[in-house]
Short mmCIF file of C-alpha atoms in Angstrom, two decimals:
data_model
loop_
_atom_site.label_atom_id
_atom_site.label_comp_id
_atom_site.label_asym_id
_atom_site.label_seq_id
_atom_site.Cartn_x
_atom_site.Cartn_y
_atom_site.Cartn_z
CA UNK A 1 27.78 138.56 111.26
CA UNK A 2 24.82 141.92 112.55
CA UNK A 3 26.72 144.69 112.24
CA UNK A 4 25.26 148.40 112.32
CA UNK A 5 25.76 151.64 110.55
CA UNK A 6 25.69 155.04 111.00
CA UNK A 7 24.50 157.41 109.27
CA UNK A 8 24.27 161.12 108.66
CA UNK A 9 22.71 162.86 105.57
CA UNK A 10 22.01 166.04 103.52
CA UNK A 11 17.78 164.82 102.89
CA UNK A 12 17.06 168.12 99.77
CA UNK A 13 17.64 165.37 96.85
CA UNK A 14 16.53 161.70 98.48
CA UNK A 15 12.61 160.72 98.38
CA UNK A 16 13.73 160.06 102.45
CA UNK A 17 14.72 157.18 103.80
CA UNK A 18 13.06 154.04 102.59
CA UNK A 19 13.01 152.95 98.82
CA UNK A 20 11.23 153.85 96.25
CA UNK A 21 10.87 152.22 92.65
CA UNK A 22 10.71 155.00 90.70
CA UNK A 23 12.59 157.79 92.71
CA UNK A 24 16.29 158.14 94.56
CA UNK A 25 16.02 157.22 97.97
CA UNK A 26 19.06 157.83 100.71
CA UNK A 27 18.66 153.78 101.75
CA UNK A 28 19.25 152.70 98.17
CA UNK A 29 22.28 154.30 97.18
CA UNK A 30 23.76 153.21 100.91
CA UNK A 31 23.09 149.28 99.93
CA UNK A 32 24.73 149.74 96.19
CA UNK A 33 27.41 151.01 97.01
CA UNK A 34 28.08 148.35 100.14
CA UNK A 35 26.82 145.47 97.81
CA UNK A 36 29.41 146.35 95.36
CA UNK A 37 32.16 147.05 98.30
CA UNK A 38 31.18 144.03 100.11
CA UNK A 39 30.50 141.90 96.09
CA UNK A 40 27.36 140.21 97.68
CA UNK A 41 23.67 141.54 97.84
CA UNK A 42 23.15 144.06 100.61
CA UNK A 43 19.74 144.36 102.12
CA UNK A 44 20.11 147.26 105.19
CA UNK A 45 16.73 147.73 107.72
CA UNK A 46 16.68 151.17 109.26
CA UNK A 47 15.71 152.81 112.96
CA UNK A 48 12.78 154.74 111.09
CA UNK A 49 11.98 156.32 107.85
CA UNK A 50 12.38 160.14 107.24
CA UNK A 51 9.54 161.93 104.73
CA UNK A 52 11.40 163.23 101.41
CA UNK A 53 13.97 165.79 101.95
CA UNK A 54 14.08 165.66 105.43
CA UNK A 55 17.74 165.60 106.80
CA UNK A 56 19.66 163.60 109.57
CA UNK A 57 22.66 164.12 111.83
CA UNK A 58 22.06 159.88 113.13
CA UNK A 59 20.57 157.37 111.84
CA UNK A 60 21.43 153.68 113.03
CA UNK A 61 20.22 150.76 110.30
CA UNK A 62 21.57 146.54 110.59
CA UNK A 63 22.71 144.48 108.40
CA UNK A 64 23.87 141.02 107.89
CA UNK A 65 27.73 140.37 106.84
CA UNK A 66 30.55 137.37 107.28
CA UNK A 67 33.63 138.52 109.88
CA UNK A 68 34.01 142.22 108.82
CA UNK A 69 38.43 142.50 109.37
CA UNK A 70 38.20 145.68 109.44
CA UNK A 71 34.84 147.97 110.51
CA UNK A 72 37.30 151.67 110.05
CA UNK A 73 38.52 151.02 107.23
CA UNK A 74 35.29 150.22 105.40
CA UNK A 75 33.78 153.45 106.78
CA UNK A 76 37.11 154.98 104.77
CA UNK A 77 35.42 153.29 101.81
CA UNK A 78 31.91 154.00 101.55
CA UNK A 79 32.22 157.35 102.05
CA UNK A 80 34.59 157.57 99.11
CA UNK A 81 31.98 155.62 96.95
CA UNK A 82 29.01 157.87 98.11
CA UNK A 83 27.78 161.00 96.98
CA UNK A 84 28.74 163.91 99.20
CA UNK A 85 25.22 164.52 100.60
CA UNK A 86 25.42 161.68 102.32
CA UNK A 87 28.47 159.81 105.46
CA UNK A 88 28.73 156.96 107.46
CA UNK A 89 29.91 158.02 110.66
CA UNK A 90 30.80 154.17 111.95
CA UNK A 91 30.34 150.47 112.04
CA UNK A 92 30.07 148.13 115.05
CA UNK A 93 29.32 144.85 115.09
CA UNK A 94 25.99 144.24 117.09
CA UNK A 95 24.57 141.37 119.17
CA UNK A 96 22.56 139.65 116.60
CA UNK A 97 19.65 139.59 117.13
CA UNK A 98 19.68 142.98 116.90
CA UNK A 99 17.21 145.25 115.55
CA UNK A 100 17.73 148.90 114.16
CA UNK A 101 14.11 149.96 114.61
CA UNK A 102 12.25 147.76 115.88
CA UNK A 103 14.84 148.35 119.39
CA UNK A 104 15.06 152.04 119.57
CA UNK A 105 13.64 153.45 123.28
CA UNK A 106 14.35 156.61 122.30
CA UNK A 107 14.36 158.84 119.09
CA UNK A 108 15.00 162.71 119.15
CA UNK A 109 14.41 165.34 116.35
CA UNK A 110 14.88 169.05 115.46
CA UNK A 111 13.03 171.37 113.48
CA UNK A 112 15.63 174.70 112.73
CA UNK A 113 13.72 178.29 112.09
CA UNK A 114 15.49 180.63 109.98
CA UNK A 115 13.86 184.43 111.14
CA UNK A 116 15.53 186.36 108.63
CA UNK A 117 16.39 185.79 105.34
CA UNK A 118 19.40 184.43 104.80
CA UNK A 119 20.81 182.20 101.89
CA UNK A 120 23.51 180.14 104.03
CA UNK A 121 20.79 178.54 105.73
CA UNK A 122 17.75 178.42 102.49
CA UNK A 123 17.94 174.53 102.41
CA UNK A 124 18.43 173.70 105.43
CA UNK A 125 15.26 176.29 107.76
CA UNK A 126 12.49 177.59 107.04
CA UNK A 127 12.91 181.04 107.10
CA UNK A 128 9.89 182.70 108.99
CA UNK A 129 9.80 186.36 108.14
CA UNK A 130 8.60 187.12 111.71
CA UNK A 131 8.54 185.07 115.91
CA UNK A 132 5.79 183.54 117.04
CA UNK A 133 5.17 183.70 120.93
CA UNK A 134 7.49 180.83 121.50
CA UNK A 135 6.11 181.59 125.00
CA UNK A 136 3.17 179.95 124.35
CA UNK A 137 4.14 178.15 121.91
CA UNK A 138 5.93 175.96 125.45
CA UNK A 139 3.24 176.35 127.72
CA UNK A 140 1.10 174.32 125.45
CA UNK A 141 3.82 171.22 123.76
CA UNK A 142 3.90 170.19 127.78
CA UNK A 143 -0.19 169.41 126.93
CA UNK A 144 1.58 166.61 125.14
CA UNK A 145 3.35 165.33 128.12
CA UNK A 146 -0.51 164.19 129.24
CA UNK A 147 -1.50 162.30 125.78
CA UNK A 148 -0.50 158.94 124.15
CA UNK A 149 -2.86 158.70 121.69
CA UNK A 150 -0.94 161.35 118.88
CA UNK A 151 -3.29 160.03 115.65
CA UNK A 152 -4.59 163.89 114.75
CA UNK A 153 -0.59 164.70 114.00
CA UNK A 154 -0.62 161.22 111.89
CA UNK A 155 -0.23 160.81 108.26
CA UNK A 156 -4.58 159.30 107.09
CA UNK A 157 -2.56 156.67 105.60
CA UNK A 158 -0.35 155.11 106.94
CA UNK A 159 0.13 150.45 108.18
CA UNK A 160 0.94 151.12 111.65
CA UNK A 161 -1.28 149.29 114.51
CA UNK A 162 -1.39 152.27 117.75
CA UNK A 163 -1.20 155.38 117.20
CA UNK A 164 0.14 155.55 120.49
CA UNK A 165 3.45 157.95 121.77
CA UNK A 166 5.27 159.03 124.88
CA UNK A 167 6.65 161.96 124.69
CA UNK A 168 9.17 162.50 127.04
CA UNK A 169 10.93 166.58 125.16
CA UNK A 170 9.17 169.16 123.92
CA UNK A 171 10.62 172.31 123.79
CA UNK A 172 11.21 175.20 121.14
CA UNK A 173 14.35 177.47 122.19
CA UNK A 174 15.00 181.31 120.40
CA UNK A 175 19.02 181.49 120.25
CA UNK A 176 19.59 185.02 118.11
CA UNK A 177 17.57 184.63 115.12
CA UNK A 178 16.99 181.10 115.35
CA UNK A 179 13.82 178.97 116.95
CA UNK A 180 15.17 175.61 117.23
CA UNK A 181 11.96 172.86 118.67
CA UNK A 182 13.29 169.74 119.70
CA UNK A 183 11.06 166.59 121.13
CA UNK A 184 11.82 163.29 121.78
CA UNK A 185 10.11 160.05 122.11
CA UNK A 186 9.72 155.85 122.33
CA UNK A 187 8.24 156.65 118.81
CA UNK A 188 6.75 158.88 116.08
CA UNK A 189 4.62 158.09 113.30
CA UNK A 190 4.69 158.77 110.07
CA UNK A 191 4.63 163.71 109.51
CA UNK A 192 3.92 163.58 112.81
CA UNK A 193 6.85 165.73 114.10
CA UNK A 194 6.10 168.47 111.69
CA UNK A 195 2.00 168.36 111.45
CA UNK A 196 3.86 169.33 115.64
CA UNK A 197 5.10 172.49 114.37
CA UNK A 198 3.20 173.52 112.23
CA UNK A 199 0.26 173.27 114.80
CA UNK A 200 2.46 174.34 117.77
CA UNK A 201 3.14 177.37 115.06
CA UNK A 202 -0.34 178.70 114.96
CA UNK A 203 -0.26 178.88 118.15
CA UNK A 204 2.49 181.64 118.17
CA UNK A 205 0.82 183.46 115.45
CA UNK A 206 -2.86 183.77 117.11
CA UNK A 207 -4.45 181.34 115.39
CA UNK A 208 -5.48 178.98 117.69
CA UNK A 209 -5.14 178.55 121.65
CA UNK A 210 -4.52 176.85 123.66
CA UNK A 211 -7.58 174.88 124.27
CA UNK A 212 -8.08 174.66 120.77
CA UNK A 213 -4.75 172.30 120.51
CA UNK A 214 -5.88 170.16 123.67
CA UNK A 215 -9.45 170.30 121.20
CA UNK A 216 -6.98 169.42 118.48
CA UNK A 217 -5.34 166.04 120.15
CA UNK A 218 -8.49 164.79 121.78
CA UNK A 219 -9.70 164.71 117.85
CA UNK A 220 -8.02 162.16 116.81
CA UNK A 221 -8.15 163.80 113.23
CA UNK A 222 -5.65 165.32 111.44
CA UNK A 223 -7.71 168.21 109.61
CA UNK A 224 -8.33 169.85 112.79
CA UNK A 225 -4.61 169.91 113.54
CA UNK A 226 -2.59 172.72 111.68
CA UNK A 227 -0.92 172.32 108.08
CA UNK A 228 2.59 170.07 107.71
CA UNK A 229 5.91 172.87 108.53
CA UNK A 230 8.08 171.46 105.07
CA UNK A 231 10.11 169.29 105.29
CA UNK A 232 13.72 170.82 104.57
CA UNK A 233 13.81 172.23 108.63
CA UNK A 234 13.11 168.59 109.99
CA UNK A 235 16.27 166.87 111.21
CA UNK A 236 16.68 163.42 113.23
CA UNK A 237 19.44 163.61 115.64
CA UNK A 238 19.36 160.95 117.39
CA UNK A 239 18.37 157.56 118.30
CA UNK A 240 18.83 155.64 121.20
CA UNK A 241 19.14 151.72 122.13
CA UNK A 242 19.96 149.85 125.02
CA UNK A 243 23.01 149.20 126.08
CA UNK A 244 22.79 145.18 125.82
CA UNK A 245 22.49 144.93 122.26
CA UNK A 246 25.84 146.51 121.73
CA UNK A 247 28.90 143.66 122.09
CA UNK A 248 31.18 143.87 124.95
CA UNK A 249 34.72 145.60 123.97
CA UNK A 250 36.81 143.36 124.02
#
């Protein structure tokens, strides 16, 4: 039977989501915990892979196992087993062909910036000492909706077959001293969100014009875009699936 596992984690102490040969990853920790509790070698497939230091408020993965009689009890047990910076929110059965990565129809990220020195958010927000032009960044972000190929914001060495993504939301919001960028799309490329944030901040600080931003989009050249924003301000916040992959509630 196939199960989805809903996960949240603080990525500070991990070398990203995906298993690495000589580094500790979130996937590795969860697989080892599940394998110990279920007494079987469990492999999980995630909806995507976050880079080192990136956080997730919601990420789904799937795994196969014989019938689990009490998924709520398993959630309690695995949370008692996992380190404090990883949490399992839910485990539930789905259709046998459901796939956490390929069936996802939308993903949403947030990038958080603190505009004052804040000792309580230093590991969870990029700290800046001045405020960029938020209105100009929002105007520039609208250009993303008219574009499909985002190779200019992709990590250079990647094995994707296409750089095409459809962005449905890209918006900055300033509340008090907290600046948040929310972006939604059908899929994202490696390093894409952090590269977009870094380039939009260049616009907000007058280093890059709106016209320059459009030229960067057209260039398909990562070296033309701005530097990537630091990993610790980025959160995967939502993954959406079509209703048909879920089993009906009896």
